[in-house]
């Protein structure tokens, strides 16, 4: 079974802090994704990566950056956390290529910024 | 840009009965994929069912089936013989075939199952 893990289930940070959210997958997937999930808005794509050191902006990249130094690990960085970044953050991975490739999700990190 | 709309924030169903979740989408493309994902409380999101737009036949996975109406841009999910374990958030998602593996999600529908 594919396993996607995230470093924390719950995280509380202060405004202005630098925040790192880590995601690791164990199935050698090329694609990795970061979403934020908010009530009524569903999941919105922040960034994705299709290879090591490659990244592309999603729909809401402002205030976020990412890092992918190894194929299995994809990090989301909040350079200076703000209260409007309080949300649930979901990581996902999938194989590269066309077709109906399933995305496999991690358990999520619920981030609260005070 | 593509949009996906789920008009029902919450649905309630009696155990063993059937519930249908609605999803509409807006796209100018003809070749795409549609998905329903399930997010149980405090558990990871999983794929329930997928549909390829060029296929006329509606997808079915055990108790889960879809009604895909391409002209109407509608993609509803039917859960038959509902079980307590079906209680979850359900998200409809769209992917254009040439968009890599980027998904656009709807806002979600919470399904409550009454024993």
CSV table of C-alpha atoms in Angstrom, one decimal:
chain,number,residue,atom,x,y,z
A,1,UNK,CA,0.0,0.0,0.0
A,2,UNK,CA,1.1,3.5,-0.7
A,3,UNK,CA,1.9,5.5,2.4
A,4,UNK,CA,2.0,9.2,2.6
A,5,UNK,CA,3.0,10.6,6.0
A,6,UNK,CA,3.0,14.2,7.3
A,7,UNK,CA,5.3,15.4,10.1
A,8,UNK,CA,2.6,16.7,12.4
A,9,UNK,CA,-1.2,16.2,12.8
A,10,UNK,CA,-1.6,19.4,14.8
A,11,UNK,CA,0.6,22.5,14.9
A,12,UNK,CA,0.3,25.8,16.6
A,13,UNK,CA,2.5,28.7,15.6
A,14,UNK,CA,2.7,32.5,16.2
A,15,UNK,CA,2.3,35.2,13.6
A,16,UNK,CA,5.6,35.9,11.8
A,17,UNK,CA,7.1,32.5,12.6
A,18,UNK,CA,8.7,30.4,9.8
A,19,UNK,CA,6.8,27.1,9.5
A,20,UNK,CA,7.9,23.9,7.8
A,21,UNK,CA,5.4,21.1,6.9
A,22,UNK,CA,7.0,17.9,5.8
A,23,UNK,CA,5.6,15.2,3.6
A,24,UNK,CA,7.1,11.8,2.8
A,25,UNK,CA,5.9,9.1,0.4
A,26,UNK,CA,7.2,5.6,0.1
A,27,UNK,CA,6.1,4.5,-3.3
A,28,UNK,CA,8.6,6.2,-5.6
A,29,UNK,CA,6.0,8.6,-7.0
A,30,UNK,CA,7.2,11.4,-9.2
A,31,UNK,CA,4.3,13.8,-8.5
A,32,UNK,CA,3.8,15.4,-5.1
A,33,UNK,CA,1.2,18.1,-4.2
A,34,UNK,CA,0.4,20.4,-1.4
A,35,UNK,CA,-3.3,21.5,-0.8
A,36,UNK,CA,-5.0,23.5,1.8
A,37,UNK,CA,-8.5,22.5,2.8
A,38,UNK,CA,-11.0,25.1,4.1
A,39,UNK,CA,-14.7,24.5,4.9
A,40,UNK,CA,-16.9,25.2,1.8
A,41,UNK,CA,-13.9,25.7,-0.4
A,42,UNK,CA,-12.8,22.1,-0.7
A,43,UNK,CA,-9.1,21.5,-1.5
A,44,UNK,CA,-7.1,24.2,-3.3
A,45,UNK,CA,-3.7,23.4,-4.8
A,46,UNK,CA,-0.8,25.5,-3.4
A,47,UNK,CA,2.2,23.9,-5.2
A,48,UNK,CA,3.1,20.7,-6.9
A,49,UNK,CA,6.3,19.0,-8.0
A,50,UNK,CA,6.8,16.4,-10.8
A,51,UNK,CA,10.5,15.8,-10.1
A,52,UNK,CA,13.3,16.5,-7.7
A,53,UNK,CA,14.1,20.2,-7.5
A,54,UNK,CA,11.2,20.9,-9.8
A,55,UNK,CA,8.1,22.9,-8.7
A,56,UNK,CA,5.2,24.6,-10.2
A,57,UNK,CA,2.7,27.0,-8.6
A,58,UNK,CA,-0.8,25.9,-8.1
A,59,UNK,CA,-3.9,28.1,-7.6
A,60,UNK,CA,-2.9,29.8,-4.4
A,61,UNK,CA,0.9,30.0,-4.0
A,62,UNK,CA,1.1,33.4,-2.4
A,63,UNK,CA,2.7,33.3,1.0
A,64,UNK,CA,4.1,29.8,0.5
A,65,UNK,CA,7.2,28.1,-0.9
A,66,UNK,CA,8.2,24.5,-1.4
A,67,UNK,CA,11.3,22.4,-1.5
A,68,UNK,CA,12.0,19.0,-3.0
A,69,UNK,CA,15.5,17.9,-2.5
A,70,UNK,CA,14.7,14.1,-2.5
A,71,UNK,CA,12.1,12.3,-4.5
A,72,UNK,CA,10.3,11.0,-1.5
A,73,UNK,CA,10.1,14.3,0.4
A,74,UNK,CA,8.2,17.5,-0.3
A,75,UNK,CA,8.2,20.4,2.1
A,76,UNK,CA,5.9,23.3,2.4
A,77,UNK,CA,7.3,26.5,3.9
A,78,UNK,CA,5.4,29.4,5.3
A,79,UNK,CA,8.1,32.1,5.4
A,80,UNK,CA,6.2,34.3,7.8
A,81,UNK,CA,3.0,32.7,9.1
A,82,UNK,CA,-0.1,34.8,9.2
A,83,UNK,CA,-3.5,34.1,10.8
A,84,UNK,CA,-5.2,33.7,7.4
A,85,UNK,CA,-2.9,30.6,6.8
A,86,UNK,CA,-4.7,28.8,9.6
A,87,UNK,CA,-6.1,25.8,7.8
A,88,UNK,CA,-5.8,22.0,7.2
A,89,UNK,CA,-2.9,21.2,4.9
A,90,UNK,CA,-2.9,18.0,2.9
A,91,UNK,CA,-0.1,16.4,1.0
A,92,UNK,CA,-0.6,14.0,-1.9
A,93,UNK,CA,1.5,12.0,-4.3
A,94,UNK,CA,0.9,10.1,-7.6
A,95,UNK,CA,2.7,8.5,-10.5
A,96,UNK,CA,3.7,10.7,-13.4
A,97,UNK,CA,1.9,10.4,-16.7
A,98,UNK,CA,-1.4,10.6,-18.4
A,99,UNK,CA,-4.4,8.6,-17.5
A,100,UNK,CA,-6.5,8.4,-14.4
A,101,UNK,CA,-3.6,8.2,-11.9
A,102,UNK,CA,-4.9,8.2,-8.4
A,103,UNK,CA,-3.6,10.7,-5.9
A,104,UNK,CA,-2.7,9.3,-2.5
A,105,UNK,CA,-3.2,11.6,0.4
A,106,UNK,CA,-1.5,12.0,3.8
A,107,UNK,CA,-3.5,12.4,7.0
A,108,UNK,CA,-3.2,16.2,7.0
A,109,UNK,CA,-1.7,18.8,9.3
A,110,UNK,CA,-4.1,21.2,11.0
A,111,UNK,CA,-2.2,24.4,11.4
A,112,UNK,CA,-3.3,27.2,13.7
A,113,UNK,CA,-1.6,30.6,13.5
A,114,UNK,CA,-2.1,32.8,16.6
B,1,UNK,CA,-10.5,28.1,-15.5
B,2,UNK,CA,-12.3,25.0,-14.5
B,3,UNK,CA,-14.7,25.1,-11.6
B,4,UNK,CA,-16.4,22.3,-9.7
B,5,UNK,CA,-19.6,22.9,-7.7
B,6,UNK,CA,-21.1,20.7,-5.1
B,7,UNK,CA,-24.4,22.3,-4.2
B,8,UNK,CA,-25.2,20.2,-1.1
B,9,UNK,CA,-23.1,21.0,1.9
B,10,UNK,CA,-24.6,18.1,3.9
B,11,UNK,CA,-26.8,15.1,3.2
B,12,UNK,CA,-28.3,12.6,5.6
B,13,UNK,CA,-29.3,9.1,4.8
B,14,UNK,CA,-30.8,6.2,6.7
B,15,UNK,CA,-28.6,3.1,7.0
B,16,UNK,CA,-29.4,0.7,4.1
B,17,UNK,CA,-31.0,3.4,2.0
B,18,UNK,CA,-29.6,5.3,-1.1
B,19,UNK,CA,-28.2,8.8,-1.3
B,20,UNK,CA,-27.2,10.8,-4.3
B,21,UNK,CA,-24.6,13.6,-4.2
B,22,UNK,CA,-24.6,16.2,-7.0
B,23,UNK,CA,-21.6,17.7,-8.7
B,24,UNK,CA,-21.5,20.1,-11.7
B,25,UNK,CA,-18.4,21.4,-13.4
B,26,UNK,CA,-17.5,24.0,-15.9
B,27,UNK,CA,-15.0,23.3,-18.7
B,28,UNK,CA,-14.5,24.1,-22.3
B,29,UNK,CA,-12.4,20.9,-22.8
B,30,UNK,CA,-13.7,17.6,-24.2
B,31,UNK,CA,-11.1,15.2,-22.8
B,32,UNK,CA,-11.0,15.0,-19.1
B,33,UNK,CA,-11.4,12.8,-16.0
B,34,UNK,CA,-13.8,13.1,-13.1
B,35,UNK,CA,-13.4,11.7,-9.6
B,36,UNK,CA,-15.1,11.2,-6.3
B,37,UNK,CA,-12.9,11.2,-3.2
B,38,UNK,CA,-14.0,10.2,0.3
B,39,UNK,CA,-12.5,11.8,3.5
B,40,UNK,CA,-13.7,9.9,6.6
B,41,UNK,CA,-13.5,11.7,9.9
B,42,UNK,CA,-9.9,12.0,11.0
B,43,UNK,CA,-8.8,9.6,8.3
B,44,UNK,CA,-7.0,9.9,5.0
B,45,UNK,CA,-8.7,10.8,1.8
B,46,UNK,CA,-9.2,8.0,-0.6
B,47,UNK,CA,-10.4,7.6,-4.2
B,48,UNK,CA,-13.9,6.2,-4.5
B,49,UNK,CA,-14.6,6.2,-8.2
B,50,UNK,CA,-13.3,7.7,-11.5
B,51,UNK,CA,-14.8,8.4,-14.8
B,52,UNK,CA,-13.2,9.1,-18.2
B,53,UNK,CA,-15.1,11.7,-20.2
B,54,UNK,CA,-14.9,9.9,-23.5
B,55,UNK,CA,-16.5,6.8,-22.0
B,56,UNK,CA,-20.3,6.7,-22.3
B,57,UNK,CA,-20.7,4.0,-19.7
B,58,UNK,CA,-21.1,5.2,-16.1
B,59,UNK,CA,-18.5,3.9,-13.7
B,60,UNK,CA,-19.5,1.6,-10.9
B,61,UNK,CA,-17.5,0.4,-7.8
B,62,UNK,CA,-19.5,-2.0,-5.7
B,63,UNK,CA,-22.2,0.1,-3.9
B,64,UNK,CA,-20.9,3.3,-5.5
B,65,UNK,CA,-22.0,4.4,-9.0
B,66,UNK,CA,-22.0,7.6,-11.0
B,67,UNK,CA,-24.4,9.3,-13.3
B,68,UNK,CA,-22.3,11.1,-15.9
B,69,UNK,CA,-24.1,13.6,-18.1
B,70,UNK,CA,-21.5,15.1,-20.3
B,71,UNK,CA,-23.7,17.6,-22.1
B,72,UNK,CA,-25.1,18.8,-18.8
B,73,UNK,CA,-21.6,18.8,-17.2
B,74,UNK,CA,-23.0,16.8,-14.3
B,75,UNK,CA,-21.4,14.0,-12.4
B,76,UNK,CA,-23.5,12.7,-9.5
B,77,UNK,CA,-22.5,9.9,-7.0
B,78,UNK,CA,-25.0,7.4,-5.8
B,79,UNK,CA,-24.3,5.4,-2.7
B,80,UNK,CA,-26.6,2.4,-2.4
B,81,UNK,CA,-27.3,0.3,0.7
B,82,UNK,CA,-25.6,3.0,2.8
B,83,UNK,CA,-23.4,1.8,5.7
B,84,UNK,CA,-22.2,3.6,8.8
B,85,UNK,CA,-18.7,3.5,7.4
B,86,UNK,CA,-19.9,5.7,4.5
B,87,UNK,CA,-20.2,8.7,6.8
B,88,UNK,CA,-17.6,11.1,5.5
B,89,UNK,CA,-16.9,14.2,3.4
B,90,UNK,CA,-17.1,13.5,-0.3
B,91,UNK,CA,-15.3,15.6,-2.8
B,92,UNK,CA,-15.9,15.8,-6.5
B,93,UNK,CA,-12.8,16.5,-8.6
B,94,UNK,CA,-11.9,17.3,-12.2
B,95,UNK,CA,-8.8,16.9,-14.2
B,96,UNK,CA,-8.1,18.0,-17.8
B,97,UNK,CA,-6.2,15.2,-19.6
B,98,UNK,CA,-3.4,17.6,-20.6
B,99,UNK,CA,-3.1,19.1,-17.2
B,100,UNK,CA,-0.6,16.6,-15.8
B,101,UNK,CA,-2.2,15.3,-12.6
B,102,UNK,CA,-3.6,18.6,-11.3
B,103,UNK,CA,-7.0,18.2,-9.7
B,104,UNK,CA,-9.7,20.9,-9.2
B,105,UNK,CA,-12.0,20.0,-6.3
B,106,UNK,CA,-15.5,21.0,-5.4
B,107,UNK,CA,-16.4,22.3,-1.9
B,108,UNK,CA,-17.4,19.0,-0.6
B,109,UNK,CA,-20.6,17.3,0.8
B,110,UNK,CA,-20.8,15.9,4.3
B,111,UNK,CA,-22.7,12.6,4.4
B,112,UNK,CA,-24.3,11.6,7.7
B,113,UNK,CA,-25.6,8.0,8.0
B,114,UNK,CA,-28.3,7.4,10.6
B,115,UNK,CA,-28.5,3.9,12.2
